[in-house]
């Protein structure tokens, strides 16, 4: 159910969970002051308790308050990309953050989201923990209706329209004097190179033990089976998730992400298309991955591989 900003503030400040828009995806928010509300988030999502949450704040000062060490290392990034779709994992003062939110880790993840309504909300509530507003493992929500579909019409949601980016924030951690990407997202390693002078490596793809717990799980996946393909030569019928500037076999049903030459828009449509697949009751779909995975298309391909359980 749609609620006003005032109602959202009142609910969060009395220990309730609220659906909240961001520029990446919708989140399920609880005040960092209410461990019971944070517990409720895990329950609502069906999320494993060893998968920590991101702490969202309106200002960098609010984040510094939680940090164990001086913040100089993050300043070039925070100045350039906050508010925005970047999350930094930093050593945290444990006593200041409920252990359930950080899954007992000595670090915590922080982000200043870039959505006017949510920045206003955060100024009135203080820091909120927020995972993406979807059932654990399923595609994230990029509009109000998606959150309703997962949590029901009675669930209180602040409607902030369609999410601009449509993909989650990029998560970085500092290790051996360098930043590494532990979850690809709306900002690319090329974006970070411009500020850091080097291209941060993408850690989780190669490591045996992922340092971003969420990357261990099946994720972003519709119920339908996805088959990622580079050629449609042998496909005669079925559903295809593809691009509007491509030609596909005549007897197939096409769900289009948009033009390949507007990759940001195509990426922003991904979760809506994956949800549409299930809504229309399709059992399987072919996905066109015949593109070079550069920039945001690298994140798009990673999400498709996860959604296809590769
Ligand atoms: O764009 C986003 O980041 C969205 C919006 C709502 O802000 N949030 C989001 O949250 O994607 P969630 O919970 O779906 O994903 C958070 C990821 C998880 O994979 C989790 O494992 C990782 O952040 N994470 C949280 N704290 C961490 C930590 N201390 N160390 C490593 N990874 C951490
Ligand atoms: Mg998520």
CSV table of C-alpha atoms in Angstrom, one decimal, residues 10-306:
chain,number,residue,atom,x,y,z
A,10,UNK,CA,6.5,7.3,11.8
A,11,UNK,CA,6.6,3.6,11.0
A,12,UNK,CA,10.4,3.4,10.8
A,13,UNK,CA,10.8,5.3,14.0
A,14,UNK,CA,8.5,2.9,15.8
A,15,UNK,CA,10.4,-0.2,14.7
A,16,UNK,CA,8.5,-1.2,11.5
A,17,UNK,CA,9.7,-2.3,8.1
A,18,UNK,CA,8.9,-0.1,5.0
A,19,UNK,CA,9.5,-0.5,1.3
A,20,UNK,CA,11.6,2.4,0.1
A,21,UNK,CA,12.8,3.5,-3.4
A,22,UNK,CA,16.4,4.1,-4.4
A,23,UNK,CA,18.0,5.0,-7.7
A,24,UNK,CA,19.2,1.3,-8.0
A,25,UNK,CA,16.4,-0.9,-6.8
A,26,UNK,CA,13.7,-0.7,-4.1
A,27,UNK,CA,14.8,-1.6,-0.5
A,28,UNK,CA,13.2,-3.1,2.6
A,29,UNK,CA,14.1,-0.5,5.2
A,30,UNK,CA,14.4,-0.8,9.0
A,31,UNK,CA,15.9,1.7,11.4
A,32,UNK,CA,19.4,0.7,12.6
A,33,UNK,CA,18.1,1.3,16.1
A,34,UNK,CA,15.6,-1.6,16.0
A,35,UNK,CA,17.2,-5.1,15.9
A,36,UNK,CA,13.8,-6.6,16.0
A,37,UNK,CA,12.8,-4.7,12.8
A,38,UNK,CA,16.0,-5.9,11.2
A,39,UNK,CA,15.2,-9.5,12.2
A,40,UNK,CA,11.8,-9.0,10.5
A,41,UNK,CA,13.5,-8.0,7.3
A,42,UNK,CA,15.4,-11.4,7.2
A,43,UNK,CA,12.1,-13.1,7.9
A,44,UNK,CA,10.1,-11.3,5.2
A,45,UNK,CA,12.7,-12.0,2.6
A,46,UNK,CA,13.6,-15.5,3.6
A,47,UNK,CA,17.2,-14.3,3.8
A,48,UNK,CA,19.9,-16.4,5.4
A,49,UNK,CA,21.2,-14.8,8.6
A,50,UNK,CA,24.8,-14.9,7.4
A,51,UNK,CA,24.1,-12.4,4.6
A,52,UNK,CA,24.7,-8.9,6.0
A,53,UNK,CA,22.8,-5.7,5.1
A,54,UNK,CA,23.9,-2.4,3.7
A,55,UNK,CA,23.6,0.7,6.0
A,56,UNK,CA,22.1,3.6,4.2
A,57,UNK,CA,22.7,7.2,5.3
A,58,UNK,CA,21.9,10.7,4.1
A,59,UNK,CA,25.4,12.2,4.9
A,60,UNK,CA,29.0,11.0,5.0
A,61,UNK,CA,29.2,12.3,8.6
A,62,UNK,CA,26.5,9.7,9.5
A,63,UNK,CA,28.7,7.0,8.1
A,64,UNK,CA,32.0,8.2,9.7
A,65,UNK,CA,30.2,7.7,13.1
A,66,UNK,CA,30.2,3.9,12.5
A,67,UNK,CA,33.8,3.6,11.3
A,68,UNK,CA,36.6,2.1,13.2
A,69,UNK,CA,39.3,3.8,11.3
A,70,UNK,CA,39.9,7.2,9.7
A,71,UNK,CA,38.1,7.6,6.4
A,72,UNK,CA,40.8,9.2,4.2
A,73,UNK,CA,41.0,6.1,2.0
A,74,UNK,CA,37.3,6.4,1.0
A,75,UNK,CA,37.3,10.1,0.4
A,76,UNK,CA,38.1,10.2,-3.4
A,77,UNK,CA,35.3,7.7,-4.0
A,78,UNK,CA,32.8,9.1,-1.6
A,79,UNK,CA,33.3,12.7,-3.0
A,80,UNK,CA,32.8,11.5,-6.5
A,81,UNK,CA,30.1,8.8,-6.2
A,82,UNK,CA,28.0,9.6,-3.2
A,83,UNK,CA,25.1,10.1,-3.2
A,84,UNK,CA,25.0,7.3,-5.8
A,85,UNK,CA,25.1,3.5,-6.6
A,86,UNK,CA,28.3,2.7,-4.7
A,87,UNK,CA,28.6,0.7,-1.5
A,88,UNK,CA,31.8,0.6,0.5
A,89,UNK,CA,32.7,-2.2,2.9
A,90,UNK,CA,34.7,-0.7,5.8
A,91,UNK,CA,35.9,-1.8,9.3
A,92,UNK,CA,33.1,-0.8,11.7
A,93,UNK,CA,32.6,-0.1,15.4
A,94,UNK,CA,30.8,-3.3,16.2
A,95,UNK,CA,29.0,-1.9,19.3
A,96,UNK,CA,27.3,0.7,17.1
A,97,UNK,CA,25.7,-1.6,14.6
A,98,UNK,CA,23.4,-4.5,15.6
A,99,UNK,CA,25.3,-7.8,15.0
A,100,UNK,CA,22.3,-9.2,13.0
A,101,UNK,CA,22.7,-6.4,10.4
A,102,UNK,CA,26.4,-7.1,9.8
A,103,UNK,CA,26.1,-10.9,10.2
A,104,UNK,CA,28.7,-10.7,13.0
A,105,UNK,CA,31.4,-9.5,10.6
A,106,UNK,CA,34.0,-6.9,11.8
A,107,UNK,CA,33.1,-4.9,8.7
A,108,UNK,CA,29.9,-3.2,7.5
A,109,UNK,CA,28.6,-2.0,4.1
A,110,UNK,CA,27.6,1.7,3.7
A,111,UNK,CA,25.9,3.7,1.0
A,112,UNK,CA,24.3,7.1,0.4
A,113,UNK,CA,21.5,6.5,-2.1
A,114,UNK,CA,20.7,9.1,-4.8
A,115,UNK,CA,16.9,9.4,-4.6
A,116,UNK,CA,15.4,12.7,-3.5
A,117,UNK,CA,12.6,11.0,-1.5
A,118,UNK,CA,14.9,8.6,0.3
A,119,UNK,CA,17.5,11.2,1.1
A,120,UNK,CA,14.7,13.3,2.7
A,121,UNK,CA,13.5,10.2,4.6
A,122,UNK,CA,17.0,9.3,5.8
A,123,UNK,CA,17.5,12.9,7.1
A,124,UNK,CA,14.3,12.4,9.2
A,125,UNK,CA,15.0,8.8,10.4
A,126,UNK,CA,18.8,8.5,10.6
A,127,UNK,CA,20.6,5.5,9.1
A,128,UNK,CA,18.4,2.7,7.7
A,129,UNK,CA,19.5,-0.9,6.9
A,130,UNK,CA,18.1,-2.0,3.5
A,131,UNK,CA,18.5,-5.1,1.4
A,132,UNK,CA,16.8,-5.2,-1.9
A,133,UNK,CA,13.0,-5.5,-1.7
A,134,UNK,CA,12.5,-8.9,-3.2
A,135,UNK,CA,12.1,-12.5,-1.9
A,136,UNK,CA,15.6,-13.9,-1.3
A,137,UNK,CA,17.0,-15.3,-4.6
A,138,UNK,CA,14.4,-13.6,-6.9
A,139,UNK,CA,14.8,-10.7,-9.2
A,140,UNK,CA,15.0,-7.3,-7.4
A,141,UNK,CA,12.2,-4.7,-7.6
A,142,UNK,CA,12.5,-1.7,-9.8
A,143,UNK,CA,9.0,-0.2,-9.2
A,144,UNK,CA,6.2,-0.1,-6.6
A,145,UNK,CA,4.2,-2.9,-8.3
A,146,UNK,CA,7.2,-5.3,-7.9
A,147,UNK,CA,7.3,-4.8,-4.2
A,148,UNK,CA,3.6,-5.3,-3.9
A,149,UNK,CA,3.9,-8.5,-5.9
A,150,UNK,CA,6.5,-9.9,-3.4
A,151,UNK,CA,5.1,-8.6,-0.1
A,152,UNK,CA,1.4,-8.0,-0.7
A,153,UNK,CA,-0.9,-5.0,-1.0
A,154,UNK,CA,-1.0,-4.3,2.7
A,155,UNK,CA,2.8,-3.9,3.0
A,156,UNK,CA,3.7,-0.1,3.4
A,157,UNK,CA,5.7,1.3,0.5
A,158,UNK,CA,7.0,4.7,-0.3
A,159,UNK,CA,6.4,5.0,-4.1
A,160,UNK,CA,9.3,6.8,-5.7
A,161,UNK,CA,8.5,5.8,-9.3
A,162,UNK,CA,10.7,3.6,-11.5
A,163,UNK,CA,14.3,3.1,-10.4
A,164,UNK,CA,16.7,5.0,-12.6
A,165,UNK,CA,19.5,2.5,-12.7
A,166,UNK,CA,17.6,-0.7,-12.2
A,167,UNK,CA,20.7,-2.6,-11.0
A,168,UNK,CA,22.1,-2.7,-7.5
A,169,UNK,CA,25.0,-0.6,-6.3
A,170,UNK,CA,28.5,-1.7,-7.0
A,171,UNK,CA,30.2,-3.0,-3.8
A,172,UNK,CA,33.9,-2.3,-3.1
A,173,UNK,CA,36.3,-3.4,-0.3
A,174,UNK,CA,39.8,-2.2,0.3
A,175,UNK,CA,42.5,-4.8,0.4
A,176,UNK,CA,46.3,-4.5,0.3
A,177,UNK,CA,46.1,-0.7,-0.4
A,178,UNK,CA,43.7,-1.2,-3.4
A,179,UNK,CA,40.0,-1.2,-3.8
A,180,UNK,CA,38.4,-4.4,-5.2
A,181,UNK,CA,34.9,-4.9,-6.6
A,182,UNK,CA,33.1,-7.7,-4.7
A,183,UNK,CA,29.7,-7.2,-6.4
A,184,UNK,CA,29.3,-5.7,-9.8
A,185,UNK,CA,26.6,-3.1,-10.1
A,186,UNK,CA,25.4,0.2,-11.6
A,187,UNK,CA,28.9,1.7,-11.6
A,188,UNK,CA,31.5,-0.1,-13.6
A,189,UNK,CA,35.2,-0.7,-13.0
A,190,UNK,CA,35.8,1.8,-15.9
A,191,UNK,CA,34.0,4.5,-13.8
A,192,UNK,CA,36.2,3.8,-10.8
A,193,UNK,CA,39.4,3.8,-12.9
A,194,UNK,CA,38.8,7.5,-13.7
A,195,UNK,CA,39.0,8.4,-10.0
A,196,UNK,CA,41.4,5.8,-8.7
A,197,UNK,CA,43.9,5.7,-11.5
A,198,UNK,CA,43.6,1.9,-11.7
A,199,UNK,CA,40.8,-0.4,-12.7
A,200,UNK,CA,39.6,-2.3,-9.5
A,201,UNK,CA,39.7,-6.0,-10.0
A,202,UNK,CA,36.5,-8.0,-9.7
A,203,UNK,CA,37.2,-10.3,-6.8
A,204,UNK,CA,34.4,-12.8,-6.3
A,205,UNK,CA,34.5,-14.3,-9.7
A,206,UNK,CA,37.9,-15.9,-9.1
A,207,UNK,CA,38.0,-16.5,-5.3
A,208,UNK,CA,37.1,-19.8,-3.8
A,209,UNK,CA,35.7,-18.1,-0.7
A,210,UNK,CA,33.5,-15.1,-1.7
A,211,UNK,CA,34.1,-12.1,0.5
A,212,UNK,CA,30.6,-10.8,-0.3
A,213,UNK,CA,28.3,-13.3,1.4
A,214,UNK,CA,25.4,-12.5,-0.9
A,215,UNK,CA,27.4,-13.8,-3.9
A,216,UNK,CA,27.2,-17.3,-2.5
A,217,UNK,CA,23.6,-17.7,-3.2
A,218,UNK,CA,21.4,-18.2,-6.3
A,219,UNK,CA,20.3,-14.7,-7.0
A,220,UNK,CA,18.2,-12.4,-9.3
A,221,UNK,CA,16.5,-15.6,-10.7
A,222,UNK,CA,13.0,-15.9,-12.1
A,223,UNK,CA,11.2,-19.2,-11.7
A,224,UNK,CA,11.6,-19.8,-15.5
A,225,UNK,CA,14.8,-21.4,-16.7
A,226,UNK,CA,17.1,-19.1,-18.6
A,227,UNK,CA,19.2,-20.4,-21.5
A,228,UNK,CA,21.9,-17.9,-22.4
A,229,UNK,CA,22.8,-18.1,-26.1
A,230,UNK,CA,25.0,-16.3,-28.7
A,231,UNK,CA,23.2,-17.6,-31.8
A,232,UNK,CA,19.6,-18.3,-32.6
A,233,UNK,CA,20.3,-20.4,-35.7
A,234,UNK,CA,18.9,-23.6,-34.3
A,235,UNK,CA,16.0,-22.0,-32.3
A,236,UNK,CA,12.6,-22.3,-34.0
A,237,UNK,CA,10.1,-21.3,-31.3
A,238,UNK,CA,9.9,-20.2,-27.7
A,239,UNK,CA,10.5,-17.0,-25.8
A,240,UNK,CA,13.5,-14.8,-26.3
A,241,UNK,CA,14.8,-12.0,-24.1
A,242,UNK,CA,16.7,-9.8,-26.5
A,243,UNK,CA,17.3,-6.4,-28.0
A,244,UNK,CA,15.1,-4.3,-30.2
A,245,UNK,CA,17.8,-3.7,-32.8
A,246,UNK,CA,18.2,-7.4,-33.5
A,247,UNK,CA,16.3,-9.8,-35.7
A,248,UNK,CA,15.2,-13.1,-34.1
A,249,UNK,CA,13.5,-16.2,-35.5
A,250,UNK,CA,10.0,-15.4,-36.7
A,251,UNK,CA,7.9,-17.8,-34.6
A,252,UNK,CA,9.4,-16.7,-31.3
A,253,UNK,CA,7.9,-14.4,-28.7
A,254,UNK,CA,10.3,-11.5,-28.0
A,255,UNK,CA,10.6,-9.7,-24.7
A,256,UNK,CA,12.9,-6.8,-25.4
A,257,UNK,CA,15.3,-5.1,-23.0
A,258,UNK,CA,15.7,-2.2,-25.4
A,259,UNK,CA,18.4,-1.1,-27.8
A,260,UNK,CA,21.9,-2.6,-27.3
A,261,UNK,CA,23.3,0.9,-28.2
A,262,UNK,CA,21.5,2.3,-25.0
A,263,UNK,CA,23.0,-0.3,-22.6
A,264,UNK,CA,22.1,1.6,-19.4
A,265,UNK,CA,18.4,1.5,-20.4
A,266,UNK,CA,18.6,-2.1,-21.4
A,267,UNK,CA,20.2,-3.0,-18.0
A,268,UNK,CA,17.5,-0.9,-16.2
A,269,UNK,CA,14.8,-3.1,-17.8
A,270,UNK,CA,16.3,-6.4,-16.8
A,271,UNK,CA,14.4,-7.2,-13.6
A,272,UNK,CA,11.1,-6.0,-15.0
A,273,UNK,CA,11.5,-8.4,-17.9
A,274,UNK,CA,12.5,-11.3,-15.7
A,275,UNK,CA,9.4,-10.7,-13.5
A,276,UNK,CA,7.2,-10.4,-16.7
A,277,UNK,CA,8.5,-13.9,-17.7
A,278,UNK,CA,7.1,-15.4,-14.5
A,279,UNK,CA,3.9,-13.3,-14.6
A,280,UNK,CA,3.1,-14.6,-18.1
A,281,UNK,CA,3.8,-18.2,-16.9
A,282,UNK,CA,6.7,-19.0,-19.2
A,283,UNK,CA,8.7,-22.1,-18.2
A,284,UNK,CA,11.9,-21.1,-20.0
A,285,UNK,CA,13.4,-18.4,-22.2
A,286,UNK,CA,16.5,-17.9,-24.4
A,287,UNK,CA,18.5,-14.9,-23.6
A,288,UNK,CA,20.6,-13.1,-26.3
A,289,UNK,CA,24.1,-12.7,-24.8
A,290,UNK,CA,25.8,-12.0,-28.1
A,291,UNK,CA,27.4,-8.7,-26.9
A,292,UNK,CA,30.8,-7.6,-25.7
A,293,UNK,CA,30.6,-7.4,-21.9
A,294,UNK,CA,32.0,-3.9,-21.5
A,295,UNK,CA,30.9,-1.2,-19.1
A,296,UNK,CA,27.4,-1.8,-17.8
A,297,UNK,CA,27.0,-4.8,-20.1
A,298,UNK,CA,29.5,-6.6,-17.9
A,299,UNK,CA,27.1,-6.2,-15.0
A,300,UNK,CA,24.1,-7.2,-17.1
A,301,UNK,CA,25.9,-10.4,-18.2
A,302,UNK,CA,26.9,-11.2,-14.6
A,303,UNK,CA,23.3,-10.8,-13.5
A,304,UNK,CA,22.1,-13.0,-16.4
A,305,UNK,CA,24.6,-15.7,-15.5
A,306,UNK,CA,23.5,-15.7,-11.9
